[in-house]
Coordinates of N, CA and C and ligand atoms in Angstrom, one line a residue:
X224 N 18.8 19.3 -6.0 CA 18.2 20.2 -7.0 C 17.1 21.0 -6.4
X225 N 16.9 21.9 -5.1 CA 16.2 22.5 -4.5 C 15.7 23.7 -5.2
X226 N 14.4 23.5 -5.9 CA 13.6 24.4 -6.9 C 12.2 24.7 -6.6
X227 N 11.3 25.3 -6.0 CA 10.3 25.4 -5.3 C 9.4 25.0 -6.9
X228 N 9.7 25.0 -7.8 CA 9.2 24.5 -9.3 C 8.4 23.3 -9.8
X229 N 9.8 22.6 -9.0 CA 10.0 21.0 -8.9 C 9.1 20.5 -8.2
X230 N 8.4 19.1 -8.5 CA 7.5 18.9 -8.0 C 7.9 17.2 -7.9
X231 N 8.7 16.1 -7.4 CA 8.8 14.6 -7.8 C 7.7 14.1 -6.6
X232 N 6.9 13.5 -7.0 CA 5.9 12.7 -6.4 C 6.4 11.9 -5.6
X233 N 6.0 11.8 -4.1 CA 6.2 10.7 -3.5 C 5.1 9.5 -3.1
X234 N 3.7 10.1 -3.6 CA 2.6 9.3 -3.1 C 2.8 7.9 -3.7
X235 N 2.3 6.7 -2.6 CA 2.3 5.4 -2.9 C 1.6 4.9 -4.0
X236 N 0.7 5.2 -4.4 CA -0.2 4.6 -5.5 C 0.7 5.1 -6.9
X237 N 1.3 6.6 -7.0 CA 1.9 6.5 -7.9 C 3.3 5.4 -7.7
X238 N 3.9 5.5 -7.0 CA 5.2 4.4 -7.3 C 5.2 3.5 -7.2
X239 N 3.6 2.8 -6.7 CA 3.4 1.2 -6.9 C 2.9 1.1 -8.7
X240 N 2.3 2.0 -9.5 CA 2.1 2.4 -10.7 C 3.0 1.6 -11.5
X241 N 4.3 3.3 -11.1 CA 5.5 3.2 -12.0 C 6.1 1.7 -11.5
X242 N 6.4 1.0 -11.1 CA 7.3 0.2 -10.6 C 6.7 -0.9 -11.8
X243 N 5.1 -1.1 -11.5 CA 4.4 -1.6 -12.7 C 4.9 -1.5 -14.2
X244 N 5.0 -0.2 -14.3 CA 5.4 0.3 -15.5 C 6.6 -0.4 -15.7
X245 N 7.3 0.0 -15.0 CA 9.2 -0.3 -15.4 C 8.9 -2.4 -15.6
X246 N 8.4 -2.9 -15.3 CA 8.5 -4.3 -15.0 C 8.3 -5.0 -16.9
X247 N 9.4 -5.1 -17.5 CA 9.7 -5.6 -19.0 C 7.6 -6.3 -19.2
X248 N 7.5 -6.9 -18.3 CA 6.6 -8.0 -18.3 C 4.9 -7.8 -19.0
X249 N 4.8 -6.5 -18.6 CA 3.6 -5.7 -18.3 C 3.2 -5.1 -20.0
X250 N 2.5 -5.9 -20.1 CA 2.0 -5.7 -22.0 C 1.7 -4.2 -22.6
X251 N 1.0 -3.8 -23.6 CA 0.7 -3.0 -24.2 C -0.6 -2.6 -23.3
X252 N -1.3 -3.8 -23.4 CA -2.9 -3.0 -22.2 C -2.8 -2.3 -21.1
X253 N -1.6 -3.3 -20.3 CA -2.0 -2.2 -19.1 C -1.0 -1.9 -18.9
X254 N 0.1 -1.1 -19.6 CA 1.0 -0.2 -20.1 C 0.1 1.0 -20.1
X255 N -0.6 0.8 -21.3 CA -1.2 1.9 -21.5 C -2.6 2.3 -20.4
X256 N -3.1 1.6 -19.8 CA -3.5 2.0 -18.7 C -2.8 2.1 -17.8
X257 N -1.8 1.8 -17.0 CA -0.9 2.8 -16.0 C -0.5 4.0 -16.6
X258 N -0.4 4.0 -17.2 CA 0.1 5.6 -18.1 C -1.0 6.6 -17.8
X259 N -2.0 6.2 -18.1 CA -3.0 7.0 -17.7 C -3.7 7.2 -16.9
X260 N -3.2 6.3 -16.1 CA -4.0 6.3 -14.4 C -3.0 7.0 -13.9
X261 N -1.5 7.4 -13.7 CA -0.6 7.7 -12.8 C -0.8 9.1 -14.1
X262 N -0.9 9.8 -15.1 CA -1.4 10.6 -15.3 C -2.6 11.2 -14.8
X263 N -3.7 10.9 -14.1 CA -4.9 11.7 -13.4 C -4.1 11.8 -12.5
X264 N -3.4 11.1 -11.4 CA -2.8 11.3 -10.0 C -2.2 12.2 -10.0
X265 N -1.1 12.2 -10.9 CA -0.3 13.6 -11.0 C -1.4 14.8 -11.3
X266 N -2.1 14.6 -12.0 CA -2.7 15.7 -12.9 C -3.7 16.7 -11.8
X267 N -4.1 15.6 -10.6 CA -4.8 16.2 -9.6 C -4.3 17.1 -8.5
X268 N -2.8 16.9 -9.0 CA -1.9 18.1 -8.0 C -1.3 19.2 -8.7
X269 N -0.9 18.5 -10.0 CA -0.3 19.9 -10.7 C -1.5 20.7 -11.1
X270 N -2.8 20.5 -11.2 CA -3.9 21.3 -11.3 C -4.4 22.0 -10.4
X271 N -3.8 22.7 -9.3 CA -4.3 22.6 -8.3 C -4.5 23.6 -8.4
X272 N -3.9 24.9 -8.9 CA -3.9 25.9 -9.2 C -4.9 26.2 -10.5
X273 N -5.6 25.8 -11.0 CA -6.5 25.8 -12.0 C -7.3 27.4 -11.7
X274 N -8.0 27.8 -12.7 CA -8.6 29.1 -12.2 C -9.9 28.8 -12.5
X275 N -10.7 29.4 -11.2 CA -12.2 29.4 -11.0 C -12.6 30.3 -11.6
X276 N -14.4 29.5 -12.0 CA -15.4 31.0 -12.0 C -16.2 30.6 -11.2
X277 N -16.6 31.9 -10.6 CA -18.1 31.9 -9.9 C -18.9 31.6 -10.7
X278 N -20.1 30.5 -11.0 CA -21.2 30.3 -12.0 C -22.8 29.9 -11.0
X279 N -23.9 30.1 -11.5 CA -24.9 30.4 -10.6 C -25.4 28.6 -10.4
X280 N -25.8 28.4 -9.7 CA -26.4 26.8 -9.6 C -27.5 26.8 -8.2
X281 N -28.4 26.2 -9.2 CA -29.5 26.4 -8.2 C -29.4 24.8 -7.0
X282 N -29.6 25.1 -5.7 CA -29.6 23.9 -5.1 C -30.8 24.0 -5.0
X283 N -31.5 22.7 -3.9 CA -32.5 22.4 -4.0 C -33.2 23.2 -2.5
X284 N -32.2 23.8 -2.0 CA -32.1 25.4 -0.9 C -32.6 26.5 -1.7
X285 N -32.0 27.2 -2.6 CA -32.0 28.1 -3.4 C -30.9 28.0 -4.2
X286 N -30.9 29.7 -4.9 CA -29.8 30.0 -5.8 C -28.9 30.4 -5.0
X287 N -27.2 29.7 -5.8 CA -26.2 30.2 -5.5 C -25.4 30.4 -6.4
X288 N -23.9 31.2 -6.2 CA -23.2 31.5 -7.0 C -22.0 30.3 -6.6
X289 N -21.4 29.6 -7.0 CA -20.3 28.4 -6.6 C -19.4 28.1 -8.0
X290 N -17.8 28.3 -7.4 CA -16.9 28.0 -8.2 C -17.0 26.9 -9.1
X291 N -16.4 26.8 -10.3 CA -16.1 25.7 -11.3 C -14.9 26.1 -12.0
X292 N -14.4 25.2 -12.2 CA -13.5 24.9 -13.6 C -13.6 25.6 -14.8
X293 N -12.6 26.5 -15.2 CA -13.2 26.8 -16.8 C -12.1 26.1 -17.7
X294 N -12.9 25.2 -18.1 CA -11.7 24.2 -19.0 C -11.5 24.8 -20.0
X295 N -12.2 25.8 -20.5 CA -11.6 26.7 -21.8 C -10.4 27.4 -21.8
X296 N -10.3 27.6 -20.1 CA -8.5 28.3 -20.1 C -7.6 27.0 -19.9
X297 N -7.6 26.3 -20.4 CA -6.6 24.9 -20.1 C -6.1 24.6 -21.6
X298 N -5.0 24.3 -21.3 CA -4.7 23.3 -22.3 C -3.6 22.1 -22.4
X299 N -3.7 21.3 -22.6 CA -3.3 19.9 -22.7 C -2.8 20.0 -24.1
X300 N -0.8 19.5 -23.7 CA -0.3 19.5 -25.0 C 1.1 18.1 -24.7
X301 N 0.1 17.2 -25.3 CA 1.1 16.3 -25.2 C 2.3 16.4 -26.5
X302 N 3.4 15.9 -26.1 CA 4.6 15.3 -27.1 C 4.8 14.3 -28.0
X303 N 4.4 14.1 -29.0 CA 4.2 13.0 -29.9 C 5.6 12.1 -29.8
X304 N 5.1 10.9 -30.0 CA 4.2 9.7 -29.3 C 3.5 9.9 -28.2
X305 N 4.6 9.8 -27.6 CA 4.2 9.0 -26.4 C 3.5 9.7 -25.1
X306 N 3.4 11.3 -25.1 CA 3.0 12.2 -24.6 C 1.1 11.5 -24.4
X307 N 1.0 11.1 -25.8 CA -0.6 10.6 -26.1 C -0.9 9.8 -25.0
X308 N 0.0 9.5 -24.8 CA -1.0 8.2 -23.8 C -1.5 8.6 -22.6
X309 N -0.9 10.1 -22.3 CA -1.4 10.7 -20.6 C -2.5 11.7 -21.0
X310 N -2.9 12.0 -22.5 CA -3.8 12.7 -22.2 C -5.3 12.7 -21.5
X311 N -6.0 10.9 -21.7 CA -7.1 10.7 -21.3 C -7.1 10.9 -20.0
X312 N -5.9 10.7 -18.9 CA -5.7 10.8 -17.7 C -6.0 12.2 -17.2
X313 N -5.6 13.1 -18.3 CA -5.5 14.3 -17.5 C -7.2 14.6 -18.4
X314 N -7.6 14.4 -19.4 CA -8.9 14.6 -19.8 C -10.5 14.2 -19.1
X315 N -9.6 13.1 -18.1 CA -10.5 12.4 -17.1 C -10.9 13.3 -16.1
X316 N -9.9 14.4 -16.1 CA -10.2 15.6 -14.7 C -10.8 16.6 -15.0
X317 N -10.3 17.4 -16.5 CA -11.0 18.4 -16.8 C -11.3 18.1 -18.4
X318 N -12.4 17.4 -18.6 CA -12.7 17.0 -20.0 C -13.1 18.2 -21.1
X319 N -13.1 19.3 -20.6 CA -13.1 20.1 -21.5 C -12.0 21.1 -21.9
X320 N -11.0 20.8 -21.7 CA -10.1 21.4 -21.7 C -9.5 20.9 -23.5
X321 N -8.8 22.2 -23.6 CA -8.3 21.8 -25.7 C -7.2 20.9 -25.6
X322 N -6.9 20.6 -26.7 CA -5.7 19.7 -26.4 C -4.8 19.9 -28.3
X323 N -3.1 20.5 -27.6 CA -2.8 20.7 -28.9 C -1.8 19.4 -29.1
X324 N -1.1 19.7 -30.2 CA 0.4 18.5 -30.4 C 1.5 19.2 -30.7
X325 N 2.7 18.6 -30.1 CA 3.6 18.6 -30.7 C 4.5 17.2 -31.4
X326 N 5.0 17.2 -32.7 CA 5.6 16.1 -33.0 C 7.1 16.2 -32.8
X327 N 7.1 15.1 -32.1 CA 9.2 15.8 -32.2 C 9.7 14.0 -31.7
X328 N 10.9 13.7 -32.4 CA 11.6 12.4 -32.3 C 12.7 12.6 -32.1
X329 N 13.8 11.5 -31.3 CA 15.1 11.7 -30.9 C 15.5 11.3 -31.6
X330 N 16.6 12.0 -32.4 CA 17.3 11.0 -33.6 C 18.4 9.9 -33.4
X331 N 18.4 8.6 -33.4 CA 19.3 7.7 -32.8 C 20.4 8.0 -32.6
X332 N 21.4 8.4 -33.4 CA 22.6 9.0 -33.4 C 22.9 9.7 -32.3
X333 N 22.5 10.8 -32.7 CA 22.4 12.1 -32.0 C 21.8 12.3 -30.5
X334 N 20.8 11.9 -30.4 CA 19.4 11.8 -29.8 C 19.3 13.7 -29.5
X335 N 19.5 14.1 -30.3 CA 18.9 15.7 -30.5 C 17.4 15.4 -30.6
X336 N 16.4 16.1 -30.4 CA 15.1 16.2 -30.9 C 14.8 16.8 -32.2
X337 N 14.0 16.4 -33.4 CA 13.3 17.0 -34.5 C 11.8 17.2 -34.2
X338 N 11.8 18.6 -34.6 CA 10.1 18.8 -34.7 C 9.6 18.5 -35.9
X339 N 8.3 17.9 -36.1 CA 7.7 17.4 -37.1 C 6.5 17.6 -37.2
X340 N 6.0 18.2 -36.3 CA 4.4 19.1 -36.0 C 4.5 19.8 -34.7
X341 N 3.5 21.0 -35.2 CA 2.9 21.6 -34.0 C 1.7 22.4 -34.3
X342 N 0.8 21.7 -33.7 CA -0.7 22.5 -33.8 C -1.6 23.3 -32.4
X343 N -2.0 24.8 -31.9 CA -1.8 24.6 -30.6 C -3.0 25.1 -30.5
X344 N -4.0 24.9 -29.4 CA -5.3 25.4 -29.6 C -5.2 26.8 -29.7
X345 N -6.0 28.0 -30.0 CA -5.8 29.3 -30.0 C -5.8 29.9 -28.8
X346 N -5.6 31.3 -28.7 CA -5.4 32.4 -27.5 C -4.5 31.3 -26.6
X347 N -3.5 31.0 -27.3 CA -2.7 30.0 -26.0 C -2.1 30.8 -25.2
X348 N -1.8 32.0 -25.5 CA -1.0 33.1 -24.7 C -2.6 33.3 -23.1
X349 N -3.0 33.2 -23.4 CA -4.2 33.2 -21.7 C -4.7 31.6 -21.4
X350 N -4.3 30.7 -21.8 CA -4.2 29.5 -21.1 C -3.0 29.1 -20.1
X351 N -4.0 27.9 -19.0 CA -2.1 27.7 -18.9 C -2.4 26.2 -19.8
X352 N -0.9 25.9 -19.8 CA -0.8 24.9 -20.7 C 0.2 24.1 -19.9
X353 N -0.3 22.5 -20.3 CA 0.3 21.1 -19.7 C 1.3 20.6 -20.4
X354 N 2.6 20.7 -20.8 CA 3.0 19.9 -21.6 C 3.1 18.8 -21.1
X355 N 2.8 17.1 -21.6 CA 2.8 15.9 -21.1 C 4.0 15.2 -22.1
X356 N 4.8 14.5 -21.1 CA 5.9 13.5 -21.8 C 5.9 12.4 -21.2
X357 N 5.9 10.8 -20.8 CA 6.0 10.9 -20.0 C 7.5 10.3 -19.3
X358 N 8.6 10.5 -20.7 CA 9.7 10.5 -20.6 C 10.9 11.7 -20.8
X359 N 11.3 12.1 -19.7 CA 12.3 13.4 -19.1 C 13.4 12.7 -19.4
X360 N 14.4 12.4 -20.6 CA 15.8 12.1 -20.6 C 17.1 12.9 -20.9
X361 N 17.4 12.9 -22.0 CA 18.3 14.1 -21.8 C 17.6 16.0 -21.3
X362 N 16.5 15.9 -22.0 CA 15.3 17.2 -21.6 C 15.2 17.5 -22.9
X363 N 16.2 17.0 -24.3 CA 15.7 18.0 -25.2 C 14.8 17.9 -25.6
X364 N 14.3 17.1 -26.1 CA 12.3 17.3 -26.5 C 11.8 18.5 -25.8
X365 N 12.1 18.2 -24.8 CA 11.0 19.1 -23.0 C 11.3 20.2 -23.2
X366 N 12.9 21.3 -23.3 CA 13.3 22.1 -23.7 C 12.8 22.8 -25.3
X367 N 12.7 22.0 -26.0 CA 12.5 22.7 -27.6 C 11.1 22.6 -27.4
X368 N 10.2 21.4 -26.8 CA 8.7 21.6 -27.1 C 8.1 23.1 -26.2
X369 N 8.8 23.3 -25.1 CA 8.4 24.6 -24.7 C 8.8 25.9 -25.3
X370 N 10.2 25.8 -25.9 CA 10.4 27.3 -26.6 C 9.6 27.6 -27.7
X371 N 8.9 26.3 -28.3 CA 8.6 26.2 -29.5 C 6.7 26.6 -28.6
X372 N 6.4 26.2 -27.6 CA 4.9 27.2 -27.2 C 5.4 28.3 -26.8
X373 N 6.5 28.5 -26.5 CA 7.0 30.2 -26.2 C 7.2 30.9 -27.2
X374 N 7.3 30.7 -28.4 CA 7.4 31.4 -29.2 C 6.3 31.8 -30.7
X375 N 4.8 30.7 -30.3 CA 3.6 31.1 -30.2 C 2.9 31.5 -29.4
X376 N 3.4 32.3 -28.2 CA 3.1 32.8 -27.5 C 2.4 32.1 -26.2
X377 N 2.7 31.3 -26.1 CA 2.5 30.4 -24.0 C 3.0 31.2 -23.6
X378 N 2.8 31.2 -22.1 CA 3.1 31.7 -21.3 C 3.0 31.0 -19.6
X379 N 2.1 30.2 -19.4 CA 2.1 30.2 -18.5 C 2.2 28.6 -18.6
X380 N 3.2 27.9 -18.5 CA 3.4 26.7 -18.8 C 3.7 25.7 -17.9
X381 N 3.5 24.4 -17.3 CA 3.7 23.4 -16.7 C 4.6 21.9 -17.7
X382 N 4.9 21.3 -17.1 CA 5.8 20.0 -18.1 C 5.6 18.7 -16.9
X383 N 4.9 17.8 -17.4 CA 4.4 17.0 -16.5 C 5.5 14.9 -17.2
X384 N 6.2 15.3 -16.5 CA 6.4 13.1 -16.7 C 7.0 12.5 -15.8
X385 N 6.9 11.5 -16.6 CA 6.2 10.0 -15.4 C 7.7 9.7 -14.6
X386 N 8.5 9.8 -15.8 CA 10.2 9.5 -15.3 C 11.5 10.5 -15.8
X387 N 11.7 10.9 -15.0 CA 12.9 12.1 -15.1 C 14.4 11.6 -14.8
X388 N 15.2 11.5 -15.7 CA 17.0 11.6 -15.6 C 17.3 13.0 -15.1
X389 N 18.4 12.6 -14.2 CA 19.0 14.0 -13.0 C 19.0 15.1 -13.9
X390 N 19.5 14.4 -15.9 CA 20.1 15.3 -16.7 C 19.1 16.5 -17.2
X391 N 18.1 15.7 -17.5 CA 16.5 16.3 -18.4 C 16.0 17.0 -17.3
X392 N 16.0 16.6 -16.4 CA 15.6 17.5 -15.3 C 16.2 19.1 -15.1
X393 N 17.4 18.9 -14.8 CA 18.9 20.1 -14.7 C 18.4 20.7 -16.2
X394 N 18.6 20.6 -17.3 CA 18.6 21.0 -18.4 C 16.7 21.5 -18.6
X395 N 16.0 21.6 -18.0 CA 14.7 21.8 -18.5 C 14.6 22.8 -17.4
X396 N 14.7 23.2 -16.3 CA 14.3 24.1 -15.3 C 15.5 24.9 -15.4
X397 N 17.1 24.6 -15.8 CA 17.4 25.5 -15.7 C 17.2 26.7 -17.2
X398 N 17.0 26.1 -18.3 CA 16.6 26.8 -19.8 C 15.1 27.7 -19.5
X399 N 14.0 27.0 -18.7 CA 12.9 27.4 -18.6 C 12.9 27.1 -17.3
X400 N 13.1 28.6 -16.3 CA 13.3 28.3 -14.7 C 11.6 29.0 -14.7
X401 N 11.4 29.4 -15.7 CA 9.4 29.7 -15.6 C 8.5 28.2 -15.5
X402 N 8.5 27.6 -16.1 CA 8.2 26.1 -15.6 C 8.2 25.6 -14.5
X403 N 6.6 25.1 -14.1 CA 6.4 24.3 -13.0 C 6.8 23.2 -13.8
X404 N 7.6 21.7 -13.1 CA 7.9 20.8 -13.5 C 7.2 19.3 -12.3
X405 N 6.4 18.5 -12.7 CA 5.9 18.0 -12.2 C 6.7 16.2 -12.4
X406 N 7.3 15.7 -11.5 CA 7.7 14.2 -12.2 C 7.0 12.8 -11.2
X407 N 7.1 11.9 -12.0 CA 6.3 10.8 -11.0 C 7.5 10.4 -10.3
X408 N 8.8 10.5 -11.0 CA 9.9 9.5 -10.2 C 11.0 10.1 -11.0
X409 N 12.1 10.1 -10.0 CA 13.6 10.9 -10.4 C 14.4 10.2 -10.3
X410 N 14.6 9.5 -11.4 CA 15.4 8.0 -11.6 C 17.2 8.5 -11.3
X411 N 18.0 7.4 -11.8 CA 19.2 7.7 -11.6 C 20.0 8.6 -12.3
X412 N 19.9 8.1 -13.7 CA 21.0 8.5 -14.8 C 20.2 8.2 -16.2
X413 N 21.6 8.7 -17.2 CA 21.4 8.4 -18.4 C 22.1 7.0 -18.9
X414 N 22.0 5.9 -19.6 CA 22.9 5.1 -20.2 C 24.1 6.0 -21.4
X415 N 24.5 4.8 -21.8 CA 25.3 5.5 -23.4 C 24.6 5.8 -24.8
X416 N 23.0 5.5 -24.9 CA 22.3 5.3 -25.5 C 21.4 6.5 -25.1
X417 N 21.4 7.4 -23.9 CA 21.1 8.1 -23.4 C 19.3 7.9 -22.9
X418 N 19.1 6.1 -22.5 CA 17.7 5.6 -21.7 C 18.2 6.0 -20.7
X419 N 16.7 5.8 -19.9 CA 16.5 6.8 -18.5 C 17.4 5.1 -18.0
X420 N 17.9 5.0 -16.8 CA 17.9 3.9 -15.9 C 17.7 4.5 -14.7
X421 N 16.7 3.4 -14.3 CA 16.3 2.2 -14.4 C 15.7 2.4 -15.7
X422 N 14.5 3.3 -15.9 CA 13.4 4.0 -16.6 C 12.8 2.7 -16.9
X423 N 11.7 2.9 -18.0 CA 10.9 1.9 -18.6 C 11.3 1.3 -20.1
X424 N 12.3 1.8 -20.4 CA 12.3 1.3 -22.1 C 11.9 2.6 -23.1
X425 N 11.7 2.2 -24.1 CA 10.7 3.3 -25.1 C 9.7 3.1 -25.0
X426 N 8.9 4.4 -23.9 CA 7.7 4.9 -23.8 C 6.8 4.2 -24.9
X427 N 7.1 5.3 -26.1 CA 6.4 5.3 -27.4 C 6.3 4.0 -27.8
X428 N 7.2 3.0 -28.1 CA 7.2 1.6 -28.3 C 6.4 1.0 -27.4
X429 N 6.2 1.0 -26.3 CA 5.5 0.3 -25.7 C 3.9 0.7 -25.1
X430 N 3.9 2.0 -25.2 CA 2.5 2.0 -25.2 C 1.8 1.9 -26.7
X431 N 2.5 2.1 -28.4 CA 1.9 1.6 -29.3 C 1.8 0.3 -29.3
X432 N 2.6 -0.5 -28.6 CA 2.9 -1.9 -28.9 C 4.0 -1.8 -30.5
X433 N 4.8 -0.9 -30.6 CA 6.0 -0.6 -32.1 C 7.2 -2.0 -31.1
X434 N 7.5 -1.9 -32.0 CA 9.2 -3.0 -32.2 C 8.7 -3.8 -31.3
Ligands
PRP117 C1 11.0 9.9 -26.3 C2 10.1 10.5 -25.2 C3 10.5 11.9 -25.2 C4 11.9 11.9 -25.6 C5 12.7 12.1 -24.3 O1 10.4 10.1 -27.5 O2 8.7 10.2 -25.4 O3 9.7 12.7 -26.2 O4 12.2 10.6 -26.1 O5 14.1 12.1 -24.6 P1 14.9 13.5 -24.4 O6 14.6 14.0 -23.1 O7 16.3 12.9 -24.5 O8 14.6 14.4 -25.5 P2 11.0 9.6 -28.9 O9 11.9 10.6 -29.5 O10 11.6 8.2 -28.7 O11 9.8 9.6 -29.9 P3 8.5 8.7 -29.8 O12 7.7 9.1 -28.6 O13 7.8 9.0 -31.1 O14 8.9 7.2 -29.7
URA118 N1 12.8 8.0 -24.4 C1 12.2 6.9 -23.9 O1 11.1 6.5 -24.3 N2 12.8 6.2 -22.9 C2 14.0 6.7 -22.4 O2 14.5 6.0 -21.5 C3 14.6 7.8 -22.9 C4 14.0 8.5 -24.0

């Protein structure tokens, strides 16, 4: 799937992480803390492109003019549930950045996605924006949660998760080939149930600690 877009992580601390992650064994606590530590990891490369200001700062030399972060053009939009759990990770890097929601669930049957909220910080059209999941399986969530910021006006959009199926992947870059896509690990397949495998289970379930 050669996409200059595409971004699947190979660094070691993230895949000693996820491996963590995937292990049945590994509770609600530090579930939800890997989640958000292999969230800053990732979050330190797909940011990399962030946009500077010159702002004045006095050293103890003199005055200078030296880059910063303007977290006001950022925005962090996780995917309800389970999107939640990567925001502190990425909040950990640029804490001032907005942070909107989307709600959307796969319906068992089906596993179509329903939206159920969407709240997005304003002037989203001059931010870029993070969508966080941190499960890529068939893509529709990933797919509808972006048309649905593209059509309050995003524009310059990113889609960041932890674990990607060949399928959600294909289906998300090719719908939105404007999307940088950032993944921790590019698992195998879908089941008949359509879970990632190996993947970790339900995200959402297990970082609330649900079922
Ligand atoms: C999970 C996950 C994604 C979606 C991925 O959410 O967090 O949003 O499934 O599947 P897809 O790529 O096939 O659309 P779920 O719908 O289970 O909701 P939850 O986070 O509230 O548990
Ligand atoms: N949602 C999850 O939480 N896990 C999967 O494997 C697929 C969708």
């Amino acid at each position: 799937m050669p996409n200059s877009k595409i971004t699947i992580f190979d660094h070691p601390l993230i895949k000693h992480k996820i491996s963590l992650l995937r292990d049945k064994n590994t509770g609600t606590k530090d579930f939800r803390t890997l989640i958000e530590e292999i969230a800053t990891l990732m979050g330190y490369e797909a940011l990399r492109d962030l946009p500077l200001e010159n702002v004045e700062v006095e050293t103890p030399i003199c005055k200078t003019m030296s880059p910063m972060v303007s977290g006001k053009k950022l925005a962090i939009v996780p995917i309800l549930r389970a999107g939640l759990g990567m925001v502190n990770g990425i909040l950990a890097l640029v804490p001032s950045a907005k942070v909107g929601h989307i709600g959307m669930y796969r319906d068992e049957v089906t596993h179509l996605p329903h939206e159920y909220y969407c709240k997005l910080p304003e002037n989203i059209g001059e931010r870029t924006i993070i969508v966080l999941d941190p499960m890529l399986a068939t893509g529709g969530s990933a797919v509808d949660a972006v048309t649905l910021i593209k059509q309050r006006g995003g524009q310059h959009i990113k889609f960041m998760s932890i674990i990607a199926a060949p399928e959600g992947l294909k289906l998300l870059s090719e719908t939105h080939p404007d999307v940088e896509i950032y993944c921790g690990n590019l698992d195998e397949r879908l089941n008949e149930n359509c879970y990632i495998v190996p993947g970790l289970g339900d995200a959402g379930d297990r970082i609330f600690g649900t079922k």
